[in-house]
Short mmCIF file of C-alpha atoms (C1' of nucleotides) in Angstrom, two decimals:
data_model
loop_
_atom_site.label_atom_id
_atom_site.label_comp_id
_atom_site.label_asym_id
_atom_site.label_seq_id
_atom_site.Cartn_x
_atom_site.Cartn_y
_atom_site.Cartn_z
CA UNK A 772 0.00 0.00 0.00
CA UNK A 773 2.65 2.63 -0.29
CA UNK A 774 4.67 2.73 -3.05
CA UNK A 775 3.91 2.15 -6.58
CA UNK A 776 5.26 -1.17 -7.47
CA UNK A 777 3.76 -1.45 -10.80
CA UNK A 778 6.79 -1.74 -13.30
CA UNK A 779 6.91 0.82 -16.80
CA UNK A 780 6.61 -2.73 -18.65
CA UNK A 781 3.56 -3.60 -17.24
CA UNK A 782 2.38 0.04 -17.73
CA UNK A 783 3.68 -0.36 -21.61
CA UNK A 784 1.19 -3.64 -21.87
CA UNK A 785 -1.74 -2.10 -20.42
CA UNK A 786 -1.13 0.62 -23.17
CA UNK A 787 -0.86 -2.16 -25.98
CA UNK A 788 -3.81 -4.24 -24.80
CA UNK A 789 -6.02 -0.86 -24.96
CA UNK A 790 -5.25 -0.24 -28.07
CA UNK A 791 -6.43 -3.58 -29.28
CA UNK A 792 -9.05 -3.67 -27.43
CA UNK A 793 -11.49 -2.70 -29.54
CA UNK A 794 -13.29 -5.27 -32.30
CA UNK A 795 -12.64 -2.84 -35.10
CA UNK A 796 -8.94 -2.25 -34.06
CA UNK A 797 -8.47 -5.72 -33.86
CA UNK A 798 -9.75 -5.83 -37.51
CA UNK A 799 -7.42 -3.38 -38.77
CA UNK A 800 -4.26 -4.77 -37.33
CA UNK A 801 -5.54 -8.27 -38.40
CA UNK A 802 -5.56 -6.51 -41.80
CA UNK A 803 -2.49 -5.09 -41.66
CA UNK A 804 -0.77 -8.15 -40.64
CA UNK A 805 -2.07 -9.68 -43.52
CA UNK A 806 -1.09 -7.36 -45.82
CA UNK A 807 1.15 -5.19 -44.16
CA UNK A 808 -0.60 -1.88 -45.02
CA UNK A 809 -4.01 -0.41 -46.32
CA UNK A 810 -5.55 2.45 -47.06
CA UNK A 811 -8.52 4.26 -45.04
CA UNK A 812 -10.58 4.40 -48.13
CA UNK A 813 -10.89 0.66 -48.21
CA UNK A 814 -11.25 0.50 -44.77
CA UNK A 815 -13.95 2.35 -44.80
CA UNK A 816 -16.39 0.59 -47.52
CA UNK A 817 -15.98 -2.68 -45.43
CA UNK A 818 -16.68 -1.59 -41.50
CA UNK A 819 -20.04 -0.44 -40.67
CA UNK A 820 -19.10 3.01 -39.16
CA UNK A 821 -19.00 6.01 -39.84
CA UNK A 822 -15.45 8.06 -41.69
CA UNK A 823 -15.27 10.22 -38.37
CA UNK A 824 -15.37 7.11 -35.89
CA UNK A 825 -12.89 5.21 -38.30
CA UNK A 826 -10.41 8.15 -38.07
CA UNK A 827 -10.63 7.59 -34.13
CA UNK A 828 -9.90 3.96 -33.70
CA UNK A 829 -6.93 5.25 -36.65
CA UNK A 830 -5.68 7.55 -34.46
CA UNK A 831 -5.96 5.36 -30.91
CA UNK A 832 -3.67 3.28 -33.15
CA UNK A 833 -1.15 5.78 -34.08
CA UNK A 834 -1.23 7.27 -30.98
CA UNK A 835 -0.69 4.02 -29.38
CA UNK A 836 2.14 3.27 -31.60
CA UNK A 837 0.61 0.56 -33.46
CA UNK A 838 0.55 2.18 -36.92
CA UNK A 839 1.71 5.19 -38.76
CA UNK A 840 0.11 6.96 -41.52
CA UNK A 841 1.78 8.17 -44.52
CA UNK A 842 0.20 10.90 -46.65
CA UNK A 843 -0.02 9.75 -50.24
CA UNK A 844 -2.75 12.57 -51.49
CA UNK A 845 -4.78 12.51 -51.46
CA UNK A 846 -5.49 9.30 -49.67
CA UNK A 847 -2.97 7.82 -46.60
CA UNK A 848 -1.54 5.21 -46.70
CA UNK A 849 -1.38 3.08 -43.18
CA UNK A 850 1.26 0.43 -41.87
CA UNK A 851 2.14 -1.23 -38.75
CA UNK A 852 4.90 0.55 -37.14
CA UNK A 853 7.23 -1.83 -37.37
CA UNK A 854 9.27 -1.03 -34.14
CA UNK A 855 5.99 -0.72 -31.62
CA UNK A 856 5.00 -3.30 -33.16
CA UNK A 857 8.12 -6.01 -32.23
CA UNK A 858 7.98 -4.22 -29.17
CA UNK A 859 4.23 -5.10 -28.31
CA UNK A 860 5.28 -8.61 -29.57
CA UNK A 861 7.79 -9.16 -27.06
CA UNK A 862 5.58 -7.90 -24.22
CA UNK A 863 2.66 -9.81 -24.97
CA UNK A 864 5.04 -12.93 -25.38
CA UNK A 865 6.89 -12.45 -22.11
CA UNK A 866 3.24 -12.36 -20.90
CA UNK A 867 2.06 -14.90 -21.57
CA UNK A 868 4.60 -17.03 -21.88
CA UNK A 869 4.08 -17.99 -25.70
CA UNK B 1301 -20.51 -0.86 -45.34
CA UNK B 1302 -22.81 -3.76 -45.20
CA UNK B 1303 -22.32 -6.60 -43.29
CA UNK B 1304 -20.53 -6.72 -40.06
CA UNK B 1305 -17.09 -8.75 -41.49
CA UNK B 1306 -15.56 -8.79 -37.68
CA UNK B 1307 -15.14 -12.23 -36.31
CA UNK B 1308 -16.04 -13.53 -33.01
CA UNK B 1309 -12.16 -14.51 -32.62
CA UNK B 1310 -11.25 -10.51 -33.10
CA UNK B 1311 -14.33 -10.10 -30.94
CA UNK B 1312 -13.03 -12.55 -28.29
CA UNK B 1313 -9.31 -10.94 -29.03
CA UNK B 1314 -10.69 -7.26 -28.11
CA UNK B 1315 -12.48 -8.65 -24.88
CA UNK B 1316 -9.62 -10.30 -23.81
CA UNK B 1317 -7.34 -7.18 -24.37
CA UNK B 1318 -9.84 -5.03 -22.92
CA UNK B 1319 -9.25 -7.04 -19.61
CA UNK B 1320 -5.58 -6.59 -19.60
CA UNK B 1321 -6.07 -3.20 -20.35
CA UNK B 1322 -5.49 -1.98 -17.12
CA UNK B 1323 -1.88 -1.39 -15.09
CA UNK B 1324 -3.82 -2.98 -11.87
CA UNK B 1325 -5.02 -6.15 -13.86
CA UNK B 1326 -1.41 -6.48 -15.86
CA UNK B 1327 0.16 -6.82 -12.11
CA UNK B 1328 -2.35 -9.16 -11.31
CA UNK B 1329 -2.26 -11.73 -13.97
CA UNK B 1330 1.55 -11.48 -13.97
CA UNK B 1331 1.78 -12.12 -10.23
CA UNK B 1332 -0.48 -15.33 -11.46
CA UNK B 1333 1.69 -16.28 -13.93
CA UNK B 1334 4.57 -16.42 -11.42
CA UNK B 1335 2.50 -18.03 -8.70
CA UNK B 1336 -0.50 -19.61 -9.99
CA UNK B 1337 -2.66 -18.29 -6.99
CA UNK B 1338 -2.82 -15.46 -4.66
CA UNK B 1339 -5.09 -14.11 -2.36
CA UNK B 1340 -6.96 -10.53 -2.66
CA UNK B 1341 -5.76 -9.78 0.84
CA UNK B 1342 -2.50 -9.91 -0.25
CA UNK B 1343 -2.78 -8.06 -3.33
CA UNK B 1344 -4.40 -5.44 -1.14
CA UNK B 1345 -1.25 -5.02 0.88
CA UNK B 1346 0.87 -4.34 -2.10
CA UNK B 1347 -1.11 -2.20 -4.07
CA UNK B 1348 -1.80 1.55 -3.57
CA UNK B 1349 -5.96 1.11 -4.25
CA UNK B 1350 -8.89 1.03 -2.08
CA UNK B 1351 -10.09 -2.57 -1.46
CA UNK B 1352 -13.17 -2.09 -3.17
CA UNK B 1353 -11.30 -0.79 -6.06
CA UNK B 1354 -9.18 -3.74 -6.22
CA UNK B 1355 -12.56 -6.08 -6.03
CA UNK B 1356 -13.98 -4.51 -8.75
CA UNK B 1357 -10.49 -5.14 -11.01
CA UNK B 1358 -10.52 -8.66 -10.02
CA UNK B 1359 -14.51 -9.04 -10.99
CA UNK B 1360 -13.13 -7.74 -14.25
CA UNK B 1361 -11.09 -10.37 -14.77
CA UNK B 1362 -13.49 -12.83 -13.63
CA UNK B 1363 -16.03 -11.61 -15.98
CA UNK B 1364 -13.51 -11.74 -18.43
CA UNK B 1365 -13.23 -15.47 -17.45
CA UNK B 1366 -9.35 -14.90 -17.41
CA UNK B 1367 -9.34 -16.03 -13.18
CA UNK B 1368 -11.24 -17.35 -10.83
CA UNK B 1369 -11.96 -17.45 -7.42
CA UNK B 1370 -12.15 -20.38 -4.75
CA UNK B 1371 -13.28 -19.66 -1.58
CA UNK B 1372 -11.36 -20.26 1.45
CA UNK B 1373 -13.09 -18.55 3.90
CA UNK B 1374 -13.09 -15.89 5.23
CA UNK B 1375 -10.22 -15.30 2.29
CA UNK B 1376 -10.64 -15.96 -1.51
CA UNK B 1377 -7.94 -17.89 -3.17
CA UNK B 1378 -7.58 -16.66 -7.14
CA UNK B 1379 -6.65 -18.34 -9.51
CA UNK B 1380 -5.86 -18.29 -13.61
CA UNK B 1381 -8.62 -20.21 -15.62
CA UNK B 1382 -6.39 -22.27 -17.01
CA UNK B 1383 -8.81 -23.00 -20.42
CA UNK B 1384 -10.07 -19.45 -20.83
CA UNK B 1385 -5.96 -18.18 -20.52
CA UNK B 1386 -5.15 -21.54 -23.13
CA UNK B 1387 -7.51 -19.83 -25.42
CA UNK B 1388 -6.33 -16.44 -24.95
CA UNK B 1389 -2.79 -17.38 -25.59
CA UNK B 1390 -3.93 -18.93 -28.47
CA UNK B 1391 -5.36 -15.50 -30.16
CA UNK B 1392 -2.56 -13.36 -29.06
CA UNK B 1393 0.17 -15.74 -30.67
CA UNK B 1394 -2.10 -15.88 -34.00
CA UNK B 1395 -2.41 -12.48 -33.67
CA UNK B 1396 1.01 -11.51 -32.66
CA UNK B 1397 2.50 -13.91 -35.48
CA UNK B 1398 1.92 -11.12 -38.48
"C1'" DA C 706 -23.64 -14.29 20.94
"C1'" DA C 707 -20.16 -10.82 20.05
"C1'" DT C 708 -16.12 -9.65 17.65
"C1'" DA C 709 -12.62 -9.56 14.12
"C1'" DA C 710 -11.15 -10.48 9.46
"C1'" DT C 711 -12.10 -10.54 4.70
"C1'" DG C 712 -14.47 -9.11 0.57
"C1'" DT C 713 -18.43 -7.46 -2.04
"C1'" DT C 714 -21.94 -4.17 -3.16
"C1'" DC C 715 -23.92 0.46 -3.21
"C1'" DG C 716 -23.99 5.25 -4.11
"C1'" DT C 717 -21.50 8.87 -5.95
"C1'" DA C 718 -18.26 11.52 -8.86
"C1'" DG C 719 -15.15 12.53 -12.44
"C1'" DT C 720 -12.98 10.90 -16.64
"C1'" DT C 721 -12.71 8.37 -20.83
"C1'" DT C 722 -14.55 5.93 -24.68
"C1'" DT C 723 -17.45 5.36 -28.54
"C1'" DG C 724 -20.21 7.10 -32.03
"C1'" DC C 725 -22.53 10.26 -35.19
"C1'" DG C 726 -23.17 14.12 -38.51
"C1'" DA C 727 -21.73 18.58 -39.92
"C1'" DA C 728 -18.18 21.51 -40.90
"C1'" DC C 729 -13.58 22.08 -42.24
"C1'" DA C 730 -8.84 21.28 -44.47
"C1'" DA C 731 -5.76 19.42 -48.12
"C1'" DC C 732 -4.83 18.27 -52.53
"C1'" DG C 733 -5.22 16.51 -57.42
"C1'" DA C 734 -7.73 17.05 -61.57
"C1'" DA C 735 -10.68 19.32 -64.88
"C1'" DT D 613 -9.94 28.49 -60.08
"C1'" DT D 614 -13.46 25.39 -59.21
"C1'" DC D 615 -14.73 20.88 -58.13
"C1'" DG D 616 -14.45 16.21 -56.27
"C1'" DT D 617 -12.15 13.08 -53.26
"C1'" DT D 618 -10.28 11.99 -48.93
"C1'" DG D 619 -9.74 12.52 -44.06
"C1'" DT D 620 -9.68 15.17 -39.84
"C1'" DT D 621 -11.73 17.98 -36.35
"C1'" DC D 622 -15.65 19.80 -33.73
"C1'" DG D 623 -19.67 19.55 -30.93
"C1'" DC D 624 -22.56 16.72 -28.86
"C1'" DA D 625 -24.62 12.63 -26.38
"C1'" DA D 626 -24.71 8.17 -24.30
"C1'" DA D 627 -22.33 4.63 -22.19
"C1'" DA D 628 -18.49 2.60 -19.82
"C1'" DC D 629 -14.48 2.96 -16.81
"C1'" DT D 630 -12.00 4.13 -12.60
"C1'" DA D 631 -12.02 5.20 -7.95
"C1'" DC D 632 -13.44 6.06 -3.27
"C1'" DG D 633 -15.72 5.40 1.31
"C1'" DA D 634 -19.57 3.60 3.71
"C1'" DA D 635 -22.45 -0.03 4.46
"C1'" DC D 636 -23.29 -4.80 4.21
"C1'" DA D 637 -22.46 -9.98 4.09
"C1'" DT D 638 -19.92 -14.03 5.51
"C1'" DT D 639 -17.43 -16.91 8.41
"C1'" DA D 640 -13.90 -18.11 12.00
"C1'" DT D 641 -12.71 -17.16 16.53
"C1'" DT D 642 -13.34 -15.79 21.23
#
DNA sequence: AATAATGTTCGTAGTTTTGCGAACAACGAA
DNA sequence: TTCGTTGTTCGCAAAACTACGAACATTATT
């Protein structure tokens, strides 16, 4: 009960997990896995929500350090951010033990 | 835009994240991991939350059907559901793999 | 039965998340 | 320049999350 004994790892995962934790962030990152990157647009025409909510759960991403947008005008052109990404790997894996 | 193309695997993936998506329940399930079992008593001592807090973190969980709890009166023993975290390990890694 | 130990539930409060449509910004093409 | 395409931002609303203390339940012990 006194001091904080919660380490910056676990802190990091608790970050990660948020940012998946979300059906339609799972779907994009599914996505992306698959094909490495993707563009809004497309994104768009096959999830039932709205441009404005999809730009959101984009952004949680990016913020997160999932994924990282790169302009190609007039459309953007999203990855996984390769580095987050290995990083998320190896936390999840340490984990749970994979 | 038409039908709803999520999964019930990224479905289960986003609830499962959604439950480690907390600092408080990432300490938890690692402290499981290590030990297998622990007591809310002692997680109590060791963390700097109300007791009622911590209940409602570990209910979380429950409902999440990542732990459960055996009572030992007057304490409650916790444990990992050992299915419900074979399944979950089994997302992350497929999801992870990318 | 009375007390102590252990947790849960209730009521409350503030913050965050999720979602939408409308308005706005950026940029290529006509 | 004007227009169409593509996304973001804004304003709003509803729901969920996080947290606390007080009150309550349960059970072992005295």
């Amino acid at each position: 009960m006194t001091i904080d004994i919660i380490t910056d790892e676990q802190r990091k995962m608790a970050r990660y997990a948020k940012a998946i934790s979300h059906p339609i962030r799972v779907y994009i990152l599914s996505l992306l896995g698959k094909q490495s990157c993707c563009y809004s647009g497309d994104l768009s025409e096959d999830l039932p929500i709205a441009k404005s909510t999809l730009s959101q759960h984009l952004k949680e991403l990016k913020d997160a350090g999932l994924i990282q947008g790169e302009t190609k005008a007039p459309k953007i052109k999203y990855c996984v951010n390769k580095e987050n990404w290995a990083e998320a790997q190896e936390l999840f894996k340490g984990f749970l033990k994979i």
